[in-house]
Amino acid sequence: MGKSTVKPGGTRKKNLSKDELVVITADDVDSQHHMVATPTEFVRTFGGKRVIEKVLIANNGIAAVKCMRSIRKWAYELFGNEKAIKFVVMVSPDDLKANAEFIRMADLSVTVPGGTNNYNYANTELILDIAKRIPVQAVWAGWGHASENPKLPELLHAHGITFIGPPEHAMWALGDKIASSILAQSANVPTLPWNGMDIRLDDALERVAAGECITVPEDVYARGCIKSMKDGLEAAIKIGFPVMIKASEGGGGKGKKKKVPTRLCVDTTA
């Protein structure tokens, strides 16, 4: 197995606090001060606390393929071994039938139920169960499916498993399109016109500057919700046609509907 060489910066602390950040430069990797051939040596050299040698990919298709290609390229360049990080994938009956490329690329595959993604790739309890049984040190959810569900990092962190992505508190704050738009407006960030574009949180900027955690109260959040066809029609007239109707949660563009005046009253009941 080949070895790459890395050198920590001369003033780098050996024992890092959770708030400190190590930046590894190209000079670090090209120096001759330390020999690093495995993730364990890499973490020890740079003062890390958690070694990741096996990752569960809670996704399929091109997302899984891109993840494995990228990390294996990095592992080969750093460790001289593209298999330094092992990958476990979740495989549905449809994936098997299609002989999907990501299955062939993986080091280990676990069969999961077919059907809609709440039975497999969006099922947070199932993802946690697989991660614990294999076991793996980290989970990557990619995009879509469970990637925007704050329950997933919350569950994983509670069981000592790393979630490769944003922390749950960031998802809770920004994953919902109504809450995140209200927060953005309160911080004077420009947003597209929408039915709640006049809603603001009092003293939001001052509270952020003071280090406070900002949340959107339920009564304020409710003012940004469309609860009836009448509400939707009034908001659409205020914004101006054409309008787009979108669920407050979810991603990938699913559920988006372009509406014009002659069709609005019929389609919003669907």
Coordinates of C-alpha atoms in Angstrom, one line a residue:
M1 CA 0.0 0.0 0.0
G2 CA 1.3 3.4 -0.9
K3 CA 1.8 6.1 1.7
S4 CA 1.2 9.9 1.4
T5 CA 3.1 12.4 3.4
V6 CA 1.5 15.1 5.5
K7 CA 2.8 17.7 7.9
P8 CA 0.8 19.5 10.5
G9 CA 1.3 23.3 10.6
G10 CA 4.2 24.3 12.9
T11 CA 1.9 26.1 15.4
R12 CA -0.9 23.5 15.3
K13 CA -2.0 22.3 18.8
K14 CA -1.9 18.6 19.4
N15 CA -5.1 18.6 21.5
L16 CA -7.8 20.5 19.8
S17 CA -10.9 21.8 21.5
K18 CA -14.3 21.3 19.8
D19 CA -14.3 24.9 18.7
E20 CA -10.9 24.8 17.0
L21 CA -10.5 24.1 13.3
V22 CA -7.5 22.6 11.5
V23 CA -6.9 23.6 7.9
I24 CA -4.9 21.1 6.0
T25 CA -3.1 22.7 3.0
A26 CA -1.3 21.2 0.0
D27 CA 2.0 21.9 1.7
D28 CA 0.9 19.7 4.6
V29 CA 0.2 16.8 2.3
D30 CA 3.4 17.2 0.3
S31 CA 5.8 17.5 3.3
Q32 CA 8.0 14.8 4.6
H33 CA 7.3 15.2 8.4
H34 CA 4.7 12.4 8.8
M35 CA 3.7 9.3 7.0
V36 CA 0.0 8.6 6.8
A37 CA -1.4 5.5 5.3
T38 CA -4.7 5.0 7.0
P39 CA -7.6 7.1 8.3
T40 CA -6.6 6.2 11.9
E41 CA -3.1 7.7 11.3
F42 CA -4.6 10.7 9.6
V43 CA -6.9 11.5 12.5
R44 CA -4.1 10.9 15.1
T45 CA -1.7 13.1 13.1
F46 CA -4.1 16.0 13.0
G47 CA -5.5 15.8 16.5
G48 CA -8.9 14.5 15.6
K49 CA -11.1 12.5 17.8
R50 CA -13.2 10.3 15.5
V51 CA -12.0 7.8 12.9
I52 CA -14.3 7.1 10.0
E53 CA -13.5 3.9 8.1
K54 CA -16.9 2.8 7.0
V55 CA -19.8 4.9 5.7
L56 CA -23.4 4.0 5.1
I57 CA -24.9 5.7 2.0
A58 CA -28.6 6.3 2.7
N59 CA -29.3 7.0 -1.0
N60 CA -29.1 5.3 -4.4
G61 CA -28.5 6.0 -8.0
I62 CA -26.1 8.8 -9.1
A63 CA -26.0 10.3 -5.6
A64 CA -24.4 7.1 -4.3
V65 CA -22.1 6.9 -7.3
K66 CA -20.8 10.4 -6.9
C67 CA -20.2 10.0 -3.2
M68 CA -18.1 6.9 -3.7
R69 CA -16.1 8.3 -6.6
S70 CA -15.2 11.5 -4.8
I71 CA -14.2 9.9 -1.5
R72 CA -12.2 7.1 -3.2
K73 CA -10.4 9.7 -5.3
W74 CA -9.5 11.6 -2.2
A75 CA -8.5 8.4 -0.4
Y76 CA -6.2 7.3 -3.2
E77 CA -4.5 10.7 -3.4
L78 CA -4.0 10.8 0.4
F79 CA -3.4 7.2 1.4
G80 CA -2.5 5.6 -1.8
N81 CA -5.5 3.3 -1.3
E82 CA -8.9 4.1 -2.8
K83 CA -10.5 1.5 -0.5
A84 CA -9.3 3.1 2.7
I85 CA -12.9 4.1 3.3
K86 CA -15.5 1.3 2.9
F87 CA -19.0 1.9 1.7
V88 CA -22.2 0.3 2.6
V89 CA -25.3 0.9 0.4
M90 CA -29.0 0.3 0.8
V91 CA -30.5 -1.7 -2.1
S92 CA -34.2 -1.9 -3.0
P93 CA -35.7 -4.5 -5.3
D94 CA -35.9 -1.9 -8.1
D95 CA -32.2 -1.2 -7.7
L96 CA -31.4 -4.9 -8.0
K97 CA -33.7 -5.3 -11.1
A98 CA -31.9 -2.3 -12.8
N99 CA -28.5 -3.8 -11.9
A100 CA -27.6 -0.3 -10.7
E101 CA -24.0 0.8 -10.9
F102 CA -23.8 2.0 -7.2
I103 CA -24.4 -1.6 -6.1
R104 CA -21.4 -2.9 -8.0
M105 CA -19.2 -0.1 -6.7
A106 CA -20.1 -0.7 -3.0
D107 CA -18.1 -2.8 -0.6
L108 CA -21.2 -4.1 1.1
S109 CA -24.9 -3.9 0.3
V110 CA -28.0 -4.3 2.5
T111 CA -31.4 -5.1 1.0
V112 CA -34.3 -2.9 2.0
P113 CA -38.0 -2.9 1.2
G114 CA -39.2 -1.6 -2.1
G115 CA -42.0 0.9 -2.7
T116 CA -42.0 4.6 -1.8
N117 CA -39.0 6.1 -0.1
N118 CA -40.6 6.1 3.3
Y119 CA -40.0 2.4 3.3
N120 CA -36.3 2.7 2.5
Y121 CA -34.1 5.7 1.8
A122 CA -36.3 8.2 3.7
N123 CA -36.9 5.8 6.6
T124 CA -34.8 7.3 9.4
E125 CA -35.4 4.4 11.8
L126 CA -34.3 1.9 9.2
I127 CA -31.2 3.9 8.4
L128 CA -30.2 4.0 12.0
D129 CA -30.9 0.3 12.4
I130 CA -28.6 -0.6 9.5
A131 CA -25.9 1.8 10.7
K132 CA -25.9 0.1 14.1
R133 CA -26.0 -3.4 12.8
I134 CA -23.2 -3.2 10.2
P135 CA -21.8 -1.1 12.1
V136 CA -20.6 2.1 10.4
Q137 CA -19.0 5.2 11.9
A138 CA -20.9 7.7 9.6
V139 CA -23.9 8.1 7.4
W140 CA -24.1 10.2 4.2
A141 CA -27.7 10.9 2.9
G142 CA -26.8 13.0 -0.1
W143 CA -29.8 14.9 -1.4
G144 CA -33.5 14.1 -1.4
H145 CA -34.9 11.3 0.7
A146 CA -33.9 11.7 4.3
S147 CA -31.2 14.3 3.7
E148 CA -33.3 17.2 4.8
N149 CA -35.0 15.4 7.8
P150 CA -33.5 16.7 11.0
K151 CA -34.6 13.6 12.8
L152 CA -31.9 11.6 11.0
P153 CA -28.8 13.5 12.4
E154 CA -30.6 13.7 15.7
L155 CA -31.0 9.9 15.9
L156 CA -27.5 9.2 14.6
H157 CA -25.8 11.6 17.0
A158 CA -27.8 10.1 19.9
H159 CA -26.1 6.7 19.1
G160 CA -22.6 8.1 18.5
I161 CA -22.8 7.9 14.7
T162 CA -21.6 10.8 12.6
F163 CA -24.0 12.4 10.1
I164 CA -22.1 13.8 7.1
G165 CA -24.1 17.0 6.6
P166 CA -25.6 19.9 8.5
P167 CA -26.5 19.5 12.2
E168 CA -30.1 18.9 13.2
H169 CA -30.6 22.4 14.7
A170 CA -29.7 24.0 11.4
M171 CA -32.1 21.7 9.6
W172 CA -34.9 22.5 12.1
A173 CA -34.3 26.2 11.5
L174 CA -33.8 26.3 7.7
G175 CA -35.4 23.1 6.4
D176 CA -38.9 24.5 6.6
K177 CA -39.5 27.0 3.8
I178 CA -41.9 29.1 5.8
A179 CA -39.7 29.4 8.9
S180 CA -36.5 30.0 6.9
S181 CA -38.2 32.7 4.8
I182 CA -39.4 34.5 8.0
L183 CA -35.9 34.3 9.5
A184 CA -34.3 35.6 6.3
Q185 CA -36.7 38.5 6.0
S186 CA -36.1 39.4 9.7
A187 CA -32.4 39.5 8.9
N188 CA -33.1 41.8 5.9
V189 CA -32.1 39.1 3.4
P190 CA -34.0 39.6 0.1
T191 CA -36.6 36.9 -0.6
L192 CA -39.0 36.2 -3.5
P193 CA -42.5 37.6 -3.0
W194 CA -44.7 35.0 -1.2
N195 CA -47.8 35.0 0.9
G196 CA -45.9 35.8 4.1
M197 CA -43.5 38.4 2.8
D198 CA -44.7 41.0 5.3
I199 CA -43.9 38.9 8.4
R200 CA -40.9 39.9 10.5
L201 CA -39.6 38.9 13.9
D202 CA -39.0 41.8 16.3
D203 CA -35.4 42.6 17.2
A204 CA -34.1 39.6 15.3
L205 CA -30.8 41.2 14.3
E206 CA -30.2 42.4 17.9
R207 CA -30.9 39.0 19.3
V208 CA -28.5 37.3 16.8
A209 CA -25.8 39.8 17.7
A210 CA -26.3 39.0 21.4
G211 CA -25.8 35.3 20.6
E212 CA -29.4 34.2 21.1
C213 CA -30.9 31.3 19.3
I214 CA -33.8 32.6 17.1
T215 CA -36.9 30.5 16.7
V216 CA -40.2 31.3 14.9
P217 CA -43.1 31.2 17.4
E218 CA -46.1 29.1 16.4
D219 CA -48.5 32.0 16.0
V220 CA -46.0 33.9 13.7
Y221 CA -45.4 30.7 11.7
A222 CA -49.2 30.2 11.3
R223 CA -49.5 33.6 9.6
G224 CA -47.3 32.3 6.8
C225 CA -49.4 29.2 6.1
I226 CA -52.1 28.9 3.4
K227 CA -54.9 26.9 5.0
S228 CA -57.7 27.2 2.4
M229 CA -58.4 27.8 -1.2
K230 CA -59.7 31.3 -0.3
D231 CA -56.4 32.1 1.5
G232 CA -54.4 30.9 -1.6
L233 CA -56.5 32.9 -4.0
E234 CA -56.1 36.1 -2.0
A235 CA -52.3 35.6 -1.7
A236 CA -52.0 34.9 -5.4
I237 CA -53.8 38.1 -6.3
K238 CA -51.6 40.1 -3.9
I239 CA -48.4 38.6 -5.3
G240 CA -49.4 38.6 -9.0
F241 CA -49.8 35.8 -11.5
P242 CA -48.3 33.5 -12.4
V243 CA -47.6 32.0 -9.0
M244 CA -46.0 28.8 -7.8
I245 CA -47.6 26.6 -5.1
K246 CA -45.1 24.7 -3.0
A247 CA -45.2 22.6 0.1
S248 CA -43.3 24.1 3.0
E249 CA -41.2 21.0 3.5
G250 CA -39.5 18.6 1.1
G251 CA -37.1 19.1 -1.8
G252 CA -36.2 18.1 -5.3
G253 CA -38.9 20.2 -6.9
K254 CA -41.7 17.7 -6.1
G255 CA -45.1 19.3 -5.6
K256 CA -44.3 22.5 -7.4
K257 CA -47.3 23.8 -9.5
K258 CA -47.4 26.8 -11.8
K259 CA -50.8 28.4 -11.6
V260 CA -52.7 31.0 -13.7
P261 CA -56.0 32.6 -12.8
T262 CA -58.3 30.4 -14.8
R263 CA -56.9 27.2 -13.1
L264 CA -56.1 28.3 -9.6
C265 CA -59.4 27.5 -7.9
V266 CA -59.6 24.0 -9.3
D267 CA -56.0 22.8 -8.8
T268 CA -55.5 24.1 -5.3
T269 CA -58.1 21.6 -4.0
A270 CA -55.9 18.7 -5.1

